[in-house]
CSV table of C-alpha atoms and ligand atoms in Angstrom, one decimal:
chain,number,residue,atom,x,y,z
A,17,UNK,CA,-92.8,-25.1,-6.1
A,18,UNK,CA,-95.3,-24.9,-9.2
A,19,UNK,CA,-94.0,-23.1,-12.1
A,20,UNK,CA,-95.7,-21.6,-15.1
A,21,UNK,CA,-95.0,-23.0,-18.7
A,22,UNK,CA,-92.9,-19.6,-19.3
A,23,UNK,CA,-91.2,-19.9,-15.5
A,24,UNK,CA,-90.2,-23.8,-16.9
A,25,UNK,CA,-88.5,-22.2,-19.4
A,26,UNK,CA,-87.0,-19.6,-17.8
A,27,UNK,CA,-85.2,-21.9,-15.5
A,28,UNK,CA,-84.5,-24.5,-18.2
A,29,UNK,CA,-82.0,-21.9,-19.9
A,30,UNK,CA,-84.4,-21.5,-23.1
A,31,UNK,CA,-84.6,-17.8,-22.3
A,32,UNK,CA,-81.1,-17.3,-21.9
A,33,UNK,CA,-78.3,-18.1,-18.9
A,34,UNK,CA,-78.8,-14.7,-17.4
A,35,UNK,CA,-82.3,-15.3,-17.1
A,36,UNK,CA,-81.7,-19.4,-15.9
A,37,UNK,CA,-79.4,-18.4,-12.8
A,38,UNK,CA,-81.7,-15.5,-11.9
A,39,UNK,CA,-84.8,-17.7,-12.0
A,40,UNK,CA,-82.7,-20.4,-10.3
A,41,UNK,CA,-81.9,-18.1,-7.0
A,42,UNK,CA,-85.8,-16.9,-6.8
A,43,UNK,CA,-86.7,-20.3,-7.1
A,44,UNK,CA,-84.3,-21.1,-4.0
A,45,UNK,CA,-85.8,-18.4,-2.0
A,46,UNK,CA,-89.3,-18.6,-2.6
A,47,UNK,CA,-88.7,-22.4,-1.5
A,48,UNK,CA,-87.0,-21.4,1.7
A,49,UNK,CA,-90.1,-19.2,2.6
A,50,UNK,CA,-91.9,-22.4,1.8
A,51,UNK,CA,-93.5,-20.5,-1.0
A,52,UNK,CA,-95.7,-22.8,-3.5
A,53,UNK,CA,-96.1,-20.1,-6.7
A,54,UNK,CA,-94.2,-17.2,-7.9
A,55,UNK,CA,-95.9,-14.2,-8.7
A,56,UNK,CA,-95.6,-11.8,-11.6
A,57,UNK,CA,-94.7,-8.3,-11.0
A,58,UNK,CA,-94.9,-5.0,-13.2
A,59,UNK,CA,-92.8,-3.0,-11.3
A,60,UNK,CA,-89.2,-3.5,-9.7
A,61,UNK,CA,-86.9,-1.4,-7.2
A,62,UNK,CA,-83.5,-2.7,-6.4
A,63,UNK,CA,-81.5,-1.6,-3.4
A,64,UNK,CA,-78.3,-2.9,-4.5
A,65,UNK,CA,-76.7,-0.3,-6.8
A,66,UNK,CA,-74.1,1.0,-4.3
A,67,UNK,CA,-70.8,-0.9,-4.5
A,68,UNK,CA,-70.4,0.0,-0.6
A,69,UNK,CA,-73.4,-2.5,-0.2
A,70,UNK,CA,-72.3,-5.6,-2.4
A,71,UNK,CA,-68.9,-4.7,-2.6
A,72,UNK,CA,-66.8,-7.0,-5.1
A,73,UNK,CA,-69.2,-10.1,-5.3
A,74,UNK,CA,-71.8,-8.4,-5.8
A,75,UNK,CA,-70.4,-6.6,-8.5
A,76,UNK,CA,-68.9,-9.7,-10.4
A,77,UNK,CA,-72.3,-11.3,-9.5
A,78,UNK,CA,-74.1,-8.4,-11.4
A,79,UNK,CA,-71.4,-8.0,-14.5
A,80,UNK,CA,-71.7,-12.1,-14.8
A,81,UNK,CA,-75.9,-11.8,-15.1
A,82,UNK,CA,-75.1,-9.3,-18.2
A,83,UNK,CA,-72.3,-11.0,-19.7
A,84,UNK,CA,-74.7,-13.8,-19.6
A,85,UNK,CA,-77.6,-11.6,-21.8
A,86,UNK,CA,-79.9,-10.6,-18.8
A,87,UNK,CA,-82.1,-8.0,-19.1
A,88,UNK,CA,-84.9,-6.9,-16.5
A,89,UNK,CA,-88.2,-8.0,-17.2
A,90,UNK,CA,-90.3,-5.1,-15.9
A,91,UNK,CA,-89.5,-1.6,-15.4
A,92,UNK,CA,-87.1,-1.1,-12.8
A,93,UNK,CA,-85.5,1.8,-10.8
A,94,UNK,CA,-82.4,1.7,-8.4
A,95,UNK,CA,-81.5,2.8,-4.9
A,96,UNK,CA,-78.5,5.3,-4.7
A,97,UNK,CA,-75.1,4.3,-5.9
A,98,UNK,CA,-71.4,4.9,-4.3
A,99,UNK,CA,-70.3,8.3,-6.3
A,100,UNK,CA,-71.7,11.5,-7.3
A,101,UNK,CA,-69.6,11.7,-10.0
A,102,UNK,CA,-67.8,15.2,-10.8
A,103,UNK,CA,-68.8,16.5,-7.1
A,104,UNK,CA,-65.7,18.3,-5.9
A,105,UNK,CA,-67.5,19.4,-2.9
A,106,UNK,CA,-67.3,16.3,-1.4
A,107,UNK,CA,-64.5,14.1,0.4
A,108,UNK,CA,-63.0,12.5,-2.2
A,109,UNK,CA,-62.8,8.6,-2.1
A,110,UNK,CA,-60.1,6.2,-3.5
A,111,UNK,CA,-59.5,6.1,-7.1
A,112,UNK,CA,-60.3,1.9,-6.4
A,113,UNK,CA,-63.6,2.5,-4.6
A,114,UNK,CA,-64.8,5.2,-7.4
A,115,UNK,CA,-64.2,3.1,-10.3
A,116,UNK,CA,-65.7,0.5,-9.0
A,117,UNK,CA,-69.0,2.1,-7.8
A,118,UNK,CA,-68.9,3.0,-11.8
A,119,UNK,CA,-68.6,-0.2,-13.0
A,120,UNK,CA,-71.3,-1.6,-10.9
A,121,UNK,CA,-73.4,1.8,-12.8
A,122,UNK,CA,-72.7,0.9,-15.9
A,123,UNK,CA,-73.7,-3.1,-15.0
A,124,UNK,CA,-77.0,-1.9,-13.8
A,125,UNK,CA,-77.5,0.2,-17.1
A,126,UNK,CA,-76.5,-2.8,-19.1
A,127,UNK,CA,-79.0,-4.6,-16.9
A,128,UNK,CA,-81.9,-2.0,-18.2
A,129,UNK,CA,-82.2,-0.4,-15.1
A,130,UNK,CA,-83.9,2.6,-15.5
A,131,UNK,CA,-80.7,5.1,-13.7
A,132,UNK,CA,-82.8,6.7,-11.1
A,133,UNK,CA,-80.5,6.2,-8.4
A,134,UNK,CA,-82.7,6.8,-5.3
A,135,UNK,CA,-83.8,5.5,-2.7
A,136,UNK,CA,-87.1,7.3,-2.6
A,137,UNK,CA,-88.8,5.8,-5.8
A,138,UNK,CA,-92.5,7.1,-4.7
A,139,UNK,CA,-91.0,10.5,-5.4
A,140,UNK,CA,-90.0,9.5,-9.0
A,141,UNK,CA,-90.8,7.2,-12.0
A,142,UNK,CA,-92.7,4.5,-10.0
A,143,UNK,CA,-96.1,4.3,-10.1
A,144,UNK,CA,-97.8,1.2,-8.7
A,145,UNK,CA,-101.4,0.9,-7.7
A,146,UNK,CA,-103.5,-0.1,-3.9
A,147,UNK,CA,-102.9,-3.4,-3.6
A,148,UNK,CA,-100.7,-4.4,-6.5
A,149,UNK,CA,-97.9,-6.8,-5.7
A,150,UNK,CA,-94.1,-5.5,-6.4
A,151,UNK,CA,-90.7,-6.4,-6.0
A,152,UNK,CA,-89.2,-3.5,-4.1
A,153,UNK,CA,-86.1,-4.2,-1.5
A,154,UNK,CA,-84.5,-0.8,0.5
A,155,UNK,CA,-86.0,-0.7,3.5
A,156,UNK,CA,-87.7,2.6,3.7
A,157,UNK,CA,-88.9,2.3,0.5
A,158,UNK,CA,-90.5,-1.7,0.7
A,159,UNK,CA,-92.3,0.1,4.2
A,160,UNK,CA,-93.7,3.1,2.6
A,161,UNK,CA,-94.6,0.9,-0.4
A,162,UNK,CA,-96.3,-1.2,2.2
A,163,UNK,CA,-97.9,1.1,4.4
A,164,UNK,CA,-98.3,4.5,2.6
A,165,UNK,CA,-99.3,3.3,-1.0
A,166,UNK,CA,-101.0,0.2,0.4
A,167,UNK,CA,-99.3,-1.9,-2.5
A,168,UNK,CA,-97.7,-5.4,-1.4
A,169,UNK,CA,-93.6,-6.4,-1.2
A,170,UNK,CA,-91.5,-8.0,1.0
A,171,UNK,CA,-88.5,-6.9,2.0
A,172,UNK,CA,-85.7,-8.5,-0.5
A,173,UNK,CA,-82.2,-8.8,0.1
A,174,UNK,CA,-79.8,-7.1,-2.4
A,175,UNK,CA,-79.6,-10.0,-5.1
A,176,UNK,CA,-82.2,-11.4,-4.7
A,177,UNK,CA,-84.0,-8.2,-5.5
A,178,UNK,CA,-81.8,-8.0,-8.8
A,179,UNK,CA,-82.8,-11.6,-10.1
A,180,UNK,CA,-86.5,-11.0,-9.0
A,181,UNK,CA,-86.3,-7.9,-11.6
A,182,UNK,CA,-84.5,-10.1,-14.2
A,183,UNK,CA,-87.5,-12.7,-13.9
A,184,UNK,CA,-90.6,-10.7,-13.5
A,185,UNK,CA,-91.5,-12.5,-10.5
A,186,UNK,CA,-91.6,-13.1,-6.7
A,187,UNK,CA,-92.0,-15.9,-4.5
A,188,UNK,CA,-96.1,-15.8,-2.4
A,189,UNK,CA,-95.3,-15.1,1.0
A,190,UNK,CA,-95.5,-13.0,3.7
A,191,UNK,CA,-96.2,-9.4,2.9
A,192,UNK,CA,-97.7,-10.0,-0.5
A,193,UNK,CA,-100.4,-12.3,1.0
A,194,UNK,CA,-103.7,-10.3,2.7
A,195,UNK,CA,-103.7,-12.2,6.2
A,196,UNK,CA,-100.4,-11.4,6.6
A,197,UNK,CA,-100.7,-7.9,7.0
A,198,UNK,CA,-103.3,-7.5,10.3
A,199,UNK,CA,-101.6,-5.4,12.7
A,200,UNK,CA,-99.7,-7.1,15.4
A,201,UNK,CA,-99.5,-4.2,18.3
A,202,UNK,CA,-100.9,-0.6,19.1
A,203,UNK,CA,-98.7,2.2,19.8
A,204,UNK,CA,-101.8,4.7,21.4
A,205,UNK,CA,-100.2,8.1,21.2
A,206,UNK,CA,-101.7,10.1,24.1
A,207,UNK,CA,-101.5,13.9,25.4
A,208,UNK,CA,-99.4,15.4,22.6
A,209,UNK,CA,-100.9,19.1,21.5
A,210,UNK,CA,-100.4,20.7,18.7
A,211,UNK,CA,-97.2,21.8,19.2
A,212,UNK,CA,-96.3,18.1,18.3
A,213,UNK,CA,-95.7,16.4,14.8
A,214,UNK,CA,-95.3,19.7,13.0
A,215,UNK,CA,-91.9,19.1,11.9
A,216,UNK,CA,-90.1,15.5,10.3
A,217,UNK,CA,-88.2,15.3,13.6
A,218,UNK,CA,-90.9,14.3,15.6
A,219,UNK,CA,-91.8,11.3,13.3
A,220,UNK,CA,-88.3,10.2,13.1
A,221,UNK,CA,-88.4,10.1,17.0
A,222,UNK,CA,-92.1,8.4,17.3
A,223,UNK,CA,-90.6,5.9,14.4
A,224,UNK,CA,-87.5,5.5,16.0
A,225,UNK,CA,-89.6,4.1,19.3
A,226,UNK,CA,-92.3,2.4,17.5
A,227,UNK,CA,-89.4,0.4,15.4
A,228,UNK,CA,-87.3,-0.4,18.5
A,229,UNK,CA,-90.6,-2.0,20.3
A,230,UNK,CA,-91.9,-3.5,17.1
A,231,UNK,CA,-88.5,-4.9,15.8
A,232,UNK,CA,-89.9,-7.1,12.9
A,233,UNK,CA,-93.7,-6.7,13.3
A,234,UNK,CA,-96.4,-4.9,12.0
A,235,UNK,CA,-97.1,-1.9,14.4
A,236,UNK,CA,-101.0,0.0,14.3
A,237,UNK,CA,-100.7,3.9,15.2
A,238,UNK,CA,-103.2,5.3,16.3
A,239,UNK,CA,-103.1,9.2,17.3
A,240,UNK,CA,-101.6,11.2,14.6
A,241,UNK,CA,-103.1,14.1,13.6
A,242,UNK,CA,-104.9,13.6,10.1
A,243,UNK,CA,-103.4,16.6,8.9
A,244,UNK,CA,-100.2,14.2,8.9
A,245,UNK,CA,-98.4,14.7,5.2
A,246,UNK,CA,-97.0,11.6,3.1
A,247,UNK,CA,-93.7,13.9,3.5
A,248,UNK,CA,-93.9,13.0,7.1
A,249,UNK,CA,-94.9,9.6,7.0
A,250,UNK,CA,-91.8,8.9,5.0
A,251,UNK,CA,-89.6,10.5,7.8
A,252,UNK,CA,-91.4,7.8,10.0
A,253,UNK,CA,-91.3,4.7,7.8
A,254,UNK,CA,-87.4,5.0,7.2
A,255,UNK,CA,-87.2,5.6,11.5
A,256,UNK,CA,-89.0,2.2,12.1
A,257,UNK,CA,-87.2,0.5,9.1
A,258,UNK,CA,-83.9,1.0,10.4
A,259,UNK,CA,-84.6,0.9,14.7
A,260,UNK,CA,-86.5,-2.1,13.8
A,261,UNK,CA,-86.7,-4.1,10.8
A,262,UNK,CA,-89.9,-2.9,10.6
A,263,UNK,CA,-92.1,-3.6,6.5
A,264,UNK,CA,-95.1,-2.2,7.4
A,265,UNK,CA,-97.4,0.1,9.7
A,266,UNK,CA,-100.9,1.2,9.5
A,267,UNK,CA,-101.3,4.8,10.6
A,268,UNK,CA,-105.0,5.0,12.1
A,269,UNK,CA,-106.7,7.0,9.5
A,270,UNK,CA,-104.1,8.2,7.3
A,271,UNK,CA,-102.9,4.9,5.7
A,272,UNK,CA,-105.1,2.6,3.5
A,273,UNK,CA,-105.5,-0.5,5.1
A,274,UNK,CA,-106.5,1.3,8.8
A,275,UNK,CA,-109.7,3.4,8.2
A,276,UNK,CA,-110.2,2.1,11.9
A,277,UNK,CA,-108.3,0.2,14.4
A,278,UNK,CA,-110.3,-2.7,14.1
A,279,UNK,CA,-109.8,-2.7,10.2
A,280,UNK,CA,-105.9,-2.5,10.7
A,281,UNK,CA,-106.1,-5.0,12.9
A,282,UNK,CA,-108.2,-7.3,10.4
A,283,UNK,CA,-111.1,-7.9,13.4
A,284,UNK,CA,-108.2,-9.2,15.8
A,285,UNK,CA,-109.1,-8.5,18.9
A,286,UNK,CA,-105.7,-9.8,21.0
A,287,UNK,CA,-103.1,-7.3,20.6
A,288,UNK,CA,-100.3,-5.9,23.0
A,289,UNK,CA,-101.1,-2.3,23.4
A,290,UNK,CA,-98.5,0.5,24.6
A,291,UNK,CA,-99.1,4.0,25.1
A,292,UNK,CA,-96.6,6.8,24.1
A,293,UNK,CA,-96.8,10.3,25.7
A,294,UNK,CA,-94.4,13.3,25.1
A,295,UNK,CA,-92.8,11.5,28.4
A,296,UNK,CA,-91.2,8.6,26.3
A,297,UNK,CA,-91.0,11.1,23.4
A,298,UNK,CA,-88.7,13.0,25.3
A,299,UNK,CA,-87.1,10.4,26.4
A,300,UNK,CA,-86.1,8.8,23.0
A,301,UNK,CA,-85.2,12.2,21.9
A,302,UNK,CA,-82.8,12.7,24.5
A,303,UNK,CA,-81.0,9.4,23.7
A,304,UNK,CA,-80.8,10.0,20.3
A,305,UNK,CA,-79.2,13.4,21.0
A,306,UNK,CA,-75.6,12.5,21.9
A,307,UNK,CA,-74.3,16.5,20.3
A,308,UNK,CA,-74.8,18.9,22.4
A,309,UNK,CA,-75.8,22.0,19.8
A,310,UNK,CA,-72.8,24.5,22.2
A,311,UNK,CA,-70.5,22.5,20.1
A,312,UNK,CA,-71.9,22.4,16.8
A,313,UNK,CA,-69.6,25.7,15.8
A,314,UNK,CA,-67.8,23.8,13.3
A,315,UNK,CA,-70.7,21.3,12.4
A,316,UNK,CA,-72.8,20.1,9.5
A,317,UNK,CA,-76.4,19.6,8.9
A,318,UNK,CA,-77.1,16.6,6.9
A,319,UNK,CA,-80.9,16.7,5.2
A,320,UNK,CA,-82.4,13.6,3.0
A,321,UNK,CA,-82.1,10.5,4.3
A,322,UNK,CA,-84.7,9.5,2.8
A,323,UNK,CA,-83.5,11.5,-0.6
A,324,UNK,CA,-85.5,14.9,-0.4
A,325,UNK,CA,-88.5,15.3,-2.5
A,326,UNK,CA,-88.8,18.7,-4.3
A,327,UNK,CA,-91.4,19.6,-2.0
A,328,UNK,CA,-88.8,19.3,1.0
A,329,UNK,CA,-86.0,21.3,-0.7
A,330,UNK,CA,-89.0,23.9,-1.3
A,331,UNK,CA,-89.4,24.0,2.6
A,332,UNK,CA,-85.5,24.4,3.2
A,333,UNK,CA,-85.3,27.1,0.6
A,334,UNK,CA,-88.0,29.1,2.3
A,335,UNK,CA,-86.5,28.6,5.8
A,336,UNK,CA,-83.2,30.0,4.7
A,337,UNK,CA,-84.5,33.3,3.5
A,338,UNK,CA,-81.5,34.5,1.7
A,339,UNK,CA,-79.8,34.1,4.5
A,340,UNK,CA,-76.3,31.8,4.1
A,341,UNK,CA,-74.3,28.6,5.8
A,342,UNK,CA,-71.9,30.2,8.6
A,343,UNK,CA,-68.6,30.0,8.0
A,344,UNK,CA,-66.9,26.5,8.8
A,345,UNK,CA,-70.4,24.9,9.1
A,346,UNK,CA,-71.4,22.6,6.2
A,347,UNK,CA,-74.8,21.4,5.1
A,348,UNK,CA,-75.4,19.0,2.9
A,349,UNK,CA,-78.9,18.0,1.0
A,350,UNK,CA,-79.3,14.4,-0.3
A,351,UNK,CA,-81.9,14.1,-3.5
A,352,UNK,CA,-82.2,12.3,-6.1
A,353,UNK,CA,-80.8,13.9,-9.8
A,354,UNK,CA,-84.6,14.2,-11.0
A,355,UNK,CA,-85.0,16.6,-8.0
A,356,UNK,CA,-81.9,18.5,-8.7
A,357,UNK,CA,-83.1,19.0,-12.2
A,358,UNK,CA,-86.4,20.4,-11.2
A,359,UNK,CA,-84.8,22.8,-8.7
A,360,UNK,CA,-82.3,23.8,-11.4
A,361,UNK,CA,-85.2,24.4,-13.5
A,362,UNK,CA,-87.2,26.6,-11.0
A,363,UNK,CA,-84.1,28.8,-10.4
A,364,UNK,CA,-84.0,27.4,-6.5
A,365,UNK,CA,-80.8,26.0,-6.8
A,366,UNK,CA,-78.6,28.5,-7.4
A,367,UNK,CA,-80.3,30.3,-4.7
A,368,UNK,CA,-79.4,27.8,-2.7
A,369,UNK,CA,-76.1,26.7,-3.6
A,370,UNK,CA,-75.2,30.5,-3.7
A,371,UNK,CA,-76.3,30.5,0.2
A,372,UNK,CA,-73.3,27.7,0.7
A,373,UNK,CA,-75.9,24.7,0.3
A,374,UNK,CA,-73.6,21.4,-1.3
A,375,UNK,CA,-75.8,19.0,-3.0
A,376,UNK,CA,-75.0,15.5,-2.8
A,377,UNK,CA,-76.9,13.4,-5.8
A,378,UNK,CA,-77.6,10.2,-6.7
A,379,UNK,CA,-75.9,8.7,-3.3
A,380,UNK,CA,-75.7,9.4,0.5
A,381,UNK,CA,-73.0,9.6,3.0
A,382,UNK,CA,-74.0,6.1,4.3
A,383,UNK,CA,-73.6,4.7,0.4
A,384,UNK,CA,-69.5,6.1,-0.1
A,385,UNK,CA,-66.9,4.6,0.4
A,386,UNK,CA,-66.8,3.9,4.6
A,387,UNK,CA,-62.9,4.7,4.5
A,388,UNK,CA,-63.6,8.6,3.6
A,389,UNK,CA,-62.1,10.7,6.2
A,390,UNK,CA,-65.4,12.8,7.4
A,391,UNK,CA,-65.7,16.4,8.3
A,392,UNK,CA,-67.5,16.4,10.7
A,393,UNK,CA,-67.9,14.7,14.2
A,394,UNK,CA,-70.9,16.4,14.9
A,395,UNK,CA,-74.1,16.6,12.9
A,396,UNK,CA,-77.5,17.9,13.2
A,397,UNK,CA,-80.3,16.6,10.8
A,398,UNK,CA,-83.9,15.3,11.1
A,399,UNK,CA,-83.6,12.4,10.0
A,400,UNK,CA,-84.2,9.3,12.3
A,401,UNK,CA,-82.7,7.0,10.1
A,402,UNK,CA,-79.3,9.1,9.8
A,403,UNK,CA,-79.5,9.3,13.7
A,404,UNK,CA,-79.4,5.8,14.1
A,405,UNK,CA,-76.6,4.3,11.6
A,406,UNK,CA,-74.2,7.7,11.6
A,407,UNK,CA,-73.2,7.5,15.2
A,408,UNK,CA,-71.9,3.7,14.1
A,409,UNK,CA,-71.0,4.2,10.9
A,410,UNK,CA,-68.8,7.8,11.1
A,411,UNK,CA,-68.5,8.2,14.6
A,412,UNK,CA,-70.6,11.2,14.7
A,413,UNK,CA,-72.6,13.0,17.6
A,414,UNK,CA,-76.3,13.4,16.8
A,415,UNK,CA,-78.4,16.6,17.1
A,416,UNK,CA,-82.6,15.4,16.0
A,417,UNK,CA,-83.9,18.3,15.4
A,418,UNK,CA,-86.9,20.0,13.2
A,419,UNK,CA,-86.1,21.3,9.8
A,420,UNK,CA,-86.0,24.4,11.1
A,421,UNK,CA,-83.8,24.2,14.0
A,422,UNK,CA,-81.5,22.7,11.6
A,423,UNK,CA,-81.4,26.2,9.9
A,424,UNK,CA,-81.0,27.8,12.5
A,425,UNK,CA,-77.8,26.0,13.8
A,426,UNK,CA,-76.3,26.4,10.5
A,427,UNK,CA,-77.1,30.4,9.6
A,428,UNK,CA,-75.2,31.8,12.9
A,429,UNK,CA,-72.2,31.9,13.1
B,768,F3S,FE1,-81.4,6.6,1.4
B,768,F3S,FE2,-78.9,6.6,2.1
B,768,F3S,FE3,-80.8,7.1,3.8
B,768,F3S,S1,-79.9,5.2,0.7
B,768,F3S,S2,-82.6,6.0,3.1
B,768,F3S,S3,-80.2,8.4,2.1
B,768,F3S,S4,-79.0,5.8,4.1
């Protein structure tokens, strides 16, 4: 691999250990993509700040890079971590598993991470521009980055995303590179009126097929409406990202690289094509729906996987008109602390903590510790991405539903 004059002496040691064994493991992978250059990045997100993810490696791994003087490069935010520390409304974890996840915080600090803790950067500090090449892992996040902002990452693994932040660079493949990112196949969604793609759900259920069918290529969309929001294309890119392995879509005049098919396409004219009606949509929807919602008297409505953007928790707070959670139902809202601030600012969250609302920050119930006892085997959200790993993860039954719905299970008693 060619290296710049400053890349030489990053992985010579002059800059420092830290900085020589995280230019060392870039190195390795860019030259297992077969990648000739590195390229320097602005901006950074790393995935790996819950402990749940890297566990005890990962931690030493991160506590050795700062005890060895490394510092990120660029400015860098952080998926969720293990703990919202000081909740009492959640299960409680082992004392182990907590002051671990804390340690592996305080690393990250140390490591000048900026402590943003989500996993839904767009909403946040992250500003990156069309075209612009990154170094983002999380999967939702690297697709939305990919498809919705139109700026350029692959998908990292945890690690590798921390010692790509520590160097300032990435290795040239895939993703980053233009003719790599022509569409591969067409989803052509027919016969849905406009009583579809209203509500998140049905993304998560469009993304949850499109992601299944595409697995780890790019799909093209073409047949959403246009009034489609960012909001809901967010919902979508998680539901591919975690069906499939899906990095990036084109949505036929809503994202920026697909003014037109043939644009998202690159001029390719060979492509597999399938068509989606509210036949398959119904379909999918009923195999994702495992709860049946005559059982959900003692369940719990899980919002914000993606972490909710303000904008979302201002949706849930006008659906719940005053009204409260039922007794012995939960519901839980996953955000970001930045979001929790505004809402505390605007006087929305004591309205809605007051109406029995718990607010889970800075983590998700896929990030604790997996030995928590949960309470809850049924669970209602509209999240495709929750609806494919909690089934696995916490043995739940699934209810994908719209926003809404999700209300309205959780009001009545
Ligand atoms: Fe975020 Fe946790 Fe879902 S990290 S995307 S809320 S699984």
């Amino acid at each position: 691999m060619k290296l710049s004059e400053k890349e030489k002496l990053m992985i010579s040691g002059e800059m420092g250990e830290g900085t020589r064994q995280a230019m060392s493991i870039v190195v390795k992978f860019g030259e297992l993509y077969n990648a000739e250059r590195l390229i320097s990045v602005k901006n950074a997100h790393i995935d790996a700040g819950a402990f749940s993810t890297i566990w005890d490696s990962g931690l030493d791994f991160v506590e050795n890079l700062v005890a060895n003087g490394a510092k990120v490069a660029v400015p860098t935010t952080i998926n969720p971590c293990s703990c919202d520390e000081g909740n009492k409304l959640l299960p409680k974890q082992s004392k182990e598993f907590v002051y671990k996840a804390i340690r592996l915080k305080k690393a990250f600090i140390s490591l000048g991470v900026c402590p943003t803790w989500t996993c839904a950067p767009y909403e946040c500090t992250s500003s990156v521009s069309f075209g612009e090449v990154v170094s983002w892992s999380e999967s939702n996040a690297v697709n939305y980055l990919n498809s919705v902002l139109g700026a350029r990452s692959n998908r990292l693994p945890d690690l590798v995303d921390v010692c790509c932040a520590v160097t300032g660079r990435i290795p040239e493949f895939g993703l980053v590179l233009e003719e790599n990112r022509a569409g591969q196949l067409l989803f052509d969604l027919q016969g849905f009126g406009p009583e579809y793609f209203r509500d998140y759900s049905d993304y998560a259920v469009i993304g949850y097929l499109v992601g299944e069918i595409s697995t780890n290529r790019i799909p093209v969309i073409k047949g959403f409406p246009l009034e489609t929001t960012k909001n809901q294309l967010k919902t979508f890119s998680a539901a591919t990202a975690s069906s499939g392995s899906v990095a990036l879509f084109h949505a036929v005049g809503l994202t920026p690289e697909a003014t037109t098919v043939e644009r998202a396409f690159q001029g390719r004219r060979e492509y597999e094509t399938f068509v989606i009606t509210p036949k398959e949509f119904a379909e999918t929807k009923k195999r994702l729906n495992t709860g049946n919602v005559n059982e959900f008297d003692s369940g719990i409505v899980i919002l914000g996987c993606p972490h909710l953007s303000f904008a979302e928790v201002c949706e849930v707070h006008a659906l719940m008109k005053g009204r409260k959670v039922a007794a012995g139902k939960l519901f839980w809202i996953q955000t970001s602390k930045t979001v929790y601030r505004l809402l505390e600012d605007t006087c929305k969250l004591n309205e809605l903590k007051d109406a029995g609302i718990i607010f889970m920050c800075d983590t998700c119930v896929l990030e604790l510790d997996p030995d928590t006892q949960w309470p809850f085997g049924i669970v209602a959200t509209n999240s495709g991405k929750l609806a494919q790993y909690l089934p696995g993860m916490c043995n739940s039954k699934i209810i994908l539903c719209s926003t809404a719905e999700c209300v309205k299970l959780i009001v009545e008693g």
